[in-house]
Structures are given as C-alpha cells and as structure tokens.
CSV table of C-alpha atoms and ligand atoms in Angstrom, one decimal:
chain,number,residue,atom,x,y,z
M,1,MET,CA,12.0,5.7,-15.2
M,2,LYS,CA,8.2,5.7,-14.7
M,3,LEU,CA,6.8,4.6,-11.3
M,4,LEU,CA,3.4,4.1,-9.8
M,5,ILE,CA,3.1,4.2,-6.0
M,6,THR,CA,-0.1,3.5,-4.0
M,7,ALA,CA,-0.3,5.1,-0.6
M,8,GLY,CA,-2.5,5.9,2.3
M,9,PRO,CA,-5.7,4.2,3.6
M,10,THR,CA,-8.8,3.6,1.6
M,11,ARG,CA,-12.3,4.7,2.8
M,12,GLU,CA,-15.2,2.3,2.4
M,13,PRO,CA,-18.5,4.3,2.7
M,14,LEU,CA,-21.3,2.9,4.9
M,15,ASP,CA,-23.8,5.7,4.7
M,16,PRO,CA,-23.6,9.4,3.7
M,17,VAL,CA,-21.7,10.3,6.9
M,18,ARG,CA,-19.7,7.2,7.8
M,19,PHE,CA,-17.0,5.0,6.5
M,20,LEU,CA,-14.6,2.1,7.4
M,21,SER,CA,-10.9,2.9,7.2
M,22,ASN,CA,-7.6,2.3,9.0
M,23,ARG,CA,-4.8,4.1,10.7
M,24,SER,CA,-2.5,4.5,7.7
M,25,SER,CA,-1.2,8.1,7.4
M,26,GLY,CA,0.3,7.7,4.0
M,27,LYS,CA,3.8,8.7,5.3
M,28,MET,CA,5.7,5.8,3.9
M,29,GLY,CA,4.2,6.0,0.4
M,30,TYR,CA,4.6,9.8,0.2
M,31,ALA,CA,8.2,9.5,1.4
M,32,LEU,CA,8.9,6.9,-1.3
M,33,ALA,CA,7.3,9.1,-3.9
M,34,HIS,CA,9.5,12.0,-2.8
M,35,ALA,CA,12.6,9.8,-2.8
M,36,PHE,CA,12.1,8.5,-6.4
M,37,ALA,CA,11.1,12.0,-7.7
M,38,GLU,CA,14.2,13.5,-6.1
M,39,ALA,CA,16.3,10.8,-7.9
M,40,GLY,CA,14.9,12.2,-11.2
M,41,HIS,CA,12.1,9.7,-11.9
M,42,GLN,CA,8.5,10.2,-13.0
M,43,VAL,CA,6.1,9.3,-10.2
M,44,LEU,CA,2.4,8.8,-10.2
M,45,LEU,CA,1.1,8.6,-6.6
M,46,ILE,CA,-2.3,7.0,-6.3
M,47,SER,CA,-3.4,7.8,-2.8
M,48,GLY,CA,-6.3,7.4,-0.5
M,49,PRO,CA,-7.2,10.2,1.9
M,50,SER,CA,-4.0,11.5,3.5
M,51,SER,CA,-3.0,14.8,5.1
M,52,GLN,CA,0.6,14.4,3.9
M,53,PRO,CA,1.9,17.3,1.6
M,54,ILE,CA,2.2,16.3,-2.0
M,55,PRO,CA,5.9,15.9,-2.8
M,56,GLY,CA,7.3,18.3,-5.4
M,57,GLY,CA,7.4,16.9,-8.9
M,58,VAL,CA,5.0,14.0,-8.1
M,59,ASP,CA,1.6,13.6,-9.9
M,60,LEU,CA,-1.1,12.8,-7.4
M,61,LEU,CA,-4.2,10.8,-8.3
M,62,PRO,CA,-6.5,10.9,-5.3
M,63,VAL,CA,-8.9,8.0,-4.7
M,64,GLU,CA,-11.3,7.0,-1.9
M,65,THR,CA,-12.3,3.4,-2.0
M,66,ALA,CA,-10.4,0.2,-2.7
M,67,GLU,CA,-12.4,-0.2,-5.9
M,68,ASP,CA,-11.4,3.4,-7.0
M,69,MET,CA,-7.7,2.5,-6.3
M,70,TYR,CA,-8.1,-0.8,-8.2
M,71,GLN,CA,-9.5,1.1,-11.2
M,72,ALA,CA,-6.8,3.8,-11.1
M,73,VAL,CA,-4.0,1.2,-10.9
M,74,ALA,CA,-5.6,-0.8,-13.7
M,75,SER,CA,-5.6,2.3,-16.0
M,76,TRP,CA,-2.0,3.3,-15.3
M,77,ILE,CA,0.1,0.3,-14.4
M,78,GLY,CA,0.7,-0.7,-18.1
M,79,ARG,CA,2.9,2.3,-18.7
M,80,MET,CA,5.1,1.8,-15.6
M,81,ASP,CA,8.6,0.4,-15.1
M,82,ILE,CA,8.2,0.1,-11.3
M,83,ALA,CA,5.1,-0.3,-9.2
M,84,VAL,CA,5.2,0.1,-5.4
M,85,PHE,CA,2.1,-0.9,-3.4
M,86,ALA,CA,2.5,0.9,-0.1
M,87,ALA,CA,-1.3,1.6,0.4
M,88,ALA,CA,-3.2,0.1,3.3
M,89,VAL,CA,-6.1,-1.1,1.2
M,90,ALA,CA,-9.3,-2.2,3.0
M,91,ASP,CA,-9.6,-5.9,2.7
M,92,PHE,CA,-13.4,-5.7,3.2
M,93,THR,CA,-16.1,-3.2,2.2
M,94,PRO,CA,-19.8,-3.0,3.3
M,95,VAL,CA,-22.1,-5.1,1.1
M,96,GLU,CA,-24.6,-2.3,1.2
M,97,VAL,CA,-24.0,1.5,1.2
M,98,PHE,CA,-27.1,3.1,2.8
M,99,SER,CA,-28.4,6.1,1.0
M,100,GLN,CA,-29.7,7.7,4.2
M,101,LYS,CA,-27.9,8.0,7.5
M,102,ILE,CA,-28.3,4.8,9.5
M,103,LYS,CA,-30.5,5.4,12.6
M,104,LYS,CA,-29.8,3.8,15.9
M,105,SER,CA,-33.1,1.8,16.0
M,106,ALA,CA,-31.8,-1.3,17.8
M,107,GLU,CA,-29.3,-2.2,20.6
M,108,ARG,CA,-27.2,-4.2,18.2
M,109,MET,CA,-26.5,-4.1,14.5
M,110,THR,CA,-24.5,-6.4,12.2
M,111,LEU,CA,-22.6,-5.1,9.3
M,112,GLU,CA,-22.1,-7.4,6.3
M,113,LEU,CA,-18.8,-7.0,4.6
M,114,VAL,CA,-17.4,-8.4,1.3
M,115,ARG,CA,-13.8,-8.8,0.2
M,116,THR,CA,-12.3,-6.1,-1.9
M,117,LYS,CA,-10.1,-6.9,-5.0
M,118,ASP,CA,-6.5,-7.5,-4.2
M,119,ILE,CA,-4.8,-4.8,-6.2
M,120,LEU,CA,-1.2,-6.0,-5.7
M,121,GLY,CA,-2.3,-9.6,-6.4
M,122,SER,CA,-3.8,-8.4,-9.7
M,123,ALA,CA,-0.6,-6.6,-10.9
M,124,ARG,CA,0.8,-9.7,-12.6
M,125,ALA,CA,-2.2,-12.0,-12.8
M,126,VAL,CA,-4.8,-9.5,-14.2
M,127,PHE,CA,-3.0,-6.4,-15.4
M,128,GLY,CA,0.0,-8.4,-16.9
M,129,PHE,CA,2.5,-6.0,-15.3
M,130,GLN,CA,6.1,-6.9,-16.4
M,131,GLY,CA,8.0,-4.3,-14.5
M,132,TYR,CA,9.7,-4.4,-11.0
M,133,LEU,CA,7.0,-5.1,-8.4
M,134,VAL,CA,7.2,-4.1,-4.8
M,135,GLY,CA,4.7,-5.0,-2.2
M,136,PHE,CA,4.4,-4.3,1.5
M,137,ALA,CA,3.5,-6.7,4.2
M,138,ALA,CA,2.1,-5.6,7.6
M,139,GLU,CA,2.3,-8.5,10.0
M,140,THR,CA,1.9,-9.1,13.7
M,141,GLU,CA,3.7,-12.5,13.7
M,142,ASN,CA,6.0,-14.7,11.6
M,143,LEU,CA,7.2,-11.6,9.7
M,144,GLU,CA,9.7,-13.1,7.3
M,145,GLU,CA,7.7,-16.2,6.6
M,146,ASN,CA,4.4,-14.4,5.9
M,147,ALA,CA,6.2,-11.8,3.7
M,148,ARG,CA,7.9,-14.5,1.7
M,149,GLY,CA,4.5,-16.1,1.1
M,150,LYS,CA,3.1,-12.8,-0.2
M,151,LEU,CA,6.2,-12.4,-2.4
M,152,ARG,CA,5.7,-15.7,-4.1
M,153,LYS,CA,1.9,-15.6,-4.3
M,154,LYS,CA,1.7,-12.1,-5.8
M,155,GLY,CA,4.8,-12.4,-8.0
M,156,CYS,CA,6.7,-9.6,-6.3
M,157,ASP,CA,10.4,-8.8,-6.8
M,158,LEU,CA,10.5,-7.4,-3.3
M,159,VAL,CA,8.3,-7.3,-0.2
M,160,VAL,CA,8.9,-4.6,2.4
M,161,ALA,CA,7.9,-6.3,5.6
M,162,ASN,CA,7.1,-4.6,8.9
M,163,ASP,CA,6.0,-5.8,12.2
M,164,VAL,CA,2.9,-3.7,13.1
M,165,SER,CA,2.8,-5.0,16.6
M,166,LYS,CA,5.9,-3.0,17.7
M,167,ALA,CA,5.0,0.1,19.7
M,168,GLY,CA,6.0,3.5,18.1
M,169,LEU,CA,6.8,2.0,14.7
M,170,GLY,CA,4.9,1.5,11.5
M,171,PHE,CA,1.2,2.6,11.2
M,172,ASP,CA,0.6,6.3,11.9
M,173,SER,CA,4.1,6.9,13.3
M,174,GLU,CA,7.2,8.7,12.0
M,175,ARG,CA,9.5,5.7,12.3
M,176,ASN,CA,9.6,2.2,11.0
M,177,GLU,CA,11.8,-0.9,11.0
M,178,VAL,CA,11.5,-3.2,8.0
M,179,ILE,CA,13.0,-6.3,6.5
M,180,LEU,CA,13.4,-6.3,2.7
M,181,VAL,CA,12.4,-9.8,1.5
M,182,PHE,CA,13.8,-10.7,-2.0
M,183,PRO,CA,13.3,-14.1,-3.7
M,184,ASP,CA,16.8,-15.2,-2.8
M,185,ARG,CA,17.8,-13.1,0.3
M,186,ILE,CA,16.7,-10.8,3.0
M,187,GLU,CA,18.0,-7.4,4.0
M,188,PRO,CA,17.0,-6.0,7.4
M,189,LEU,CA,17.0,-2.2,7.6
M,190,PRO,CA,17.4,-0.8,11.2
M,191,ALA,CA,14.6,1.3,12.7
M,192,ALA,CA,14.7,4.9,11.3
M,193,GLU,CA,12.6,7.8,10.3
M,194,LYS,CA,10.3,6.9,7.4
M,195,VAL,CA,11.9,9.5,5.2
M,196,LEU,CA,15.3,8.0,5.6
M,197,LEU,CA,14.0,4.5,5.2
M,198,ALA,CA,12.2,5.6,2.0
M,199,ASP,CA,15.5,7.0,0.6
M,200,ARG,CA,17.3,3.8,1.3
M,201,ILE,CA,14.5,1.6,-0.2
M,202,ALA,CA,14.3,3.8,-3.3
M,203,GLU,CA,18.1,3.5,-3.7
M,204,ILE,CA,18.0,-0.3,-3.3
M,205,VAL,CA,15.0,-0.7,-5.7
M,206,LEU,CA,16.8,1.4,-8.4
M,207,GLU,CA,20.0,-0.7,-8.0
M,208,CYS,CA,18.0,-3.9,-8.4
M,209,VAL,CA,16.2,-2.5,-11.5
M,210,ALA,CA,19.5,-1.4,-13.0
M,211,GLU,CA,20.9,-4.9,-12.5
M,212,ARG,CA,18.0,-6.7,-14.2
L,1,LIG,N1,-3.0,-4.8,-1.0
L,1,LIG,C1,-3.6,-4.4,-2.2
L,1,LIG,N2,-5.0,-4.6,-2.3
L,1,LIG,C2,-5.7,-5.1,-1.3
L,1,LIG,C3,-5.1,-5.5,-0.1
L,1,LIG,C4,-3.7,-5.3,0.0
L,1,LIG,O1,-3.0,-4.0,-3.2
L,1,LIG,N3,-7.0,-5.3,-1.5
L,1,LIG,C5,-1.5,-4.7,-1.0
L,1,LIG,C6,-1.0,-3.7,0.0
L,1,LIG,O2,-0.8,-2.4,-0.6
L,1,LIG,C7,0.4,-4.3,0.4
L,1,LIG,C8,0.1,-5.8,0.2
L,1,LIG,O3,-1.0,-5.9,-0.6
L,1,LIG,O4,1.4,-4.0,-0.6
L,1,LIG,C9,0.0,-6.6,1.5
L,1,LIG,O5,-1.0,-6.1,2.3
L,1,LIG,P1,-1.3,-6.8,3.7
L,1,LIG,O6,-2.5,-6.1,4.3
L,1,LIG,O7,-0.1,-7.0,4.5
L,1,LIG,O8,-1.7,-8.3,3.3
L,1,LIG,P2,-2.9,-8.9,2.5
L,1,LIG,O9,-2.4,-9.4,1.2
L,1,LIG,O10,-4.1,-8.1,2.6
L,1,LIG,O11,-3.1,-10.3,3.4
L,1,LIG,P3,-3.5,-10.5,4.9
L,1,LIG,O12,-4.4,-9.4,5.3
L,1,LIG,O13,-4.2,-11.8,4.8
L,1,LIG,O14,-2.2,-10.5,5.7
C-alpha cells in the first residue's frame, strides 16, 4: 500500500533570522512512518524541520512552511491509499516576511498573522482524496467531542486524539496517550512510548483498510 504521512512542526519565517514554530518533535509521525514501512508498505514522509532520524525504507520530502507542506501534499496525495496527518502545522503565518532583520526600534511591536491553509481539511474537499484518511487532534479540553467534530468536518476515517495538557505526554515527549475516534466507536489506547503506540495505530489502520 502507498502512504503519505505529514510530521513535525512547520516554520513560518518572520525575517531572515526568525521564525514562528511550535514544540512538535516529529516523533509520532516518524514512528508511524517506521511502523508502516516495517509492515512492508511504501511511505512518503512529508516533514517540517525535525531532528528525528529518517526511518529506513521511507522516502523523506522535507518542507519548511505550512504553505510548502500544503503544496507537497497537493502534489502527492492523489497516488496514495492512506494519508496520515500527524504534523503540527502552524495555523497562522506572518502577513509580512521582512527582507531585513527586524530592528528593536520601539518598546512594543505587533505582529499581524494570517490563517494558513488547512491541509487535512483540504484532503477530501480540495484534493478529492478517496483513500483512508487519518487526522490528529491536539486538545486541552473536551477531547472526544472536539476530535469527533474534526472527524466529521474534515471527512476523516479516524482521528487520533491526544490531550496536550497532560504533563510528560504528547508534544516533545517520548510518551503519549491517545483515544482513537472512529465514526461509530472510540478505542482508548493506554499511555505508552510513542514507538509502541505508532506500531499499534499502524496495525489498527491496516486492519480497517483491509476491512473496507
Ligand atoms: N492540520 C493541517 N493543516 C493545518 C492545521 C492542522 O493539516 N493548517 C492537521 C494536523 O496535522 C492534524 C489536524 O489538522 O492532523 C488537527 O490539528 P489541530 O491543531 O488539533 O486542529 P485544528 O484543525 O488546527 O483546529 P483547532 O486549532 O481549532 O483545534
């Protein structure tokens, strides 16, 4: 099977030396890429800047900004059977990218930001993706309800939901605890190392695809 996986943070440039980004390490996306490749599938990993090692047998397409990631997904998703959106994509990007380093001329400064394109939300609606679609939801409250909203709104077959307010889990950590939210049921997975969770998620996704 052919899979596309997005992973890592994006970087939104502000001036030649600065950018806006987030704490995503890319661990979950890279662990998923590894798990699917190990199971014998062809994986294209579209990743923002990450220090994770590239898993063996995985094709890496490195990107920087949310717009770069959008364009990369737009180019490749049509050939895929499964798409997994594990990236922590910036929701906003600076309206203006300064060509020279911003000088500290005043006591305060205001940055104007504009929404980026919703890549997962474009999978069905814009790219016409027909394959198995997996989204992630990072929430600090109403985990299941918010994840179910994303599942419906974005046409996902599965949303992997995690509570990012829990200390020592999720963003930038080795472990995570998630709830798998399907259209007709939920399956909580107990807290575990991301690599083990990724193996289990890959196994479940492959079972669901086989049953379709
Ligand atoms: N995502 C994406 N493109 C964006 C923003 C998010 O593809 N511009 C994807 C993420 O990879 C993830 C999912 O959307 O699979 C959910 O991301 P999350 O940040 O939890 O939710 P948002 O849809 O951005 O909604 P909100 O920030 O309002 O919770």
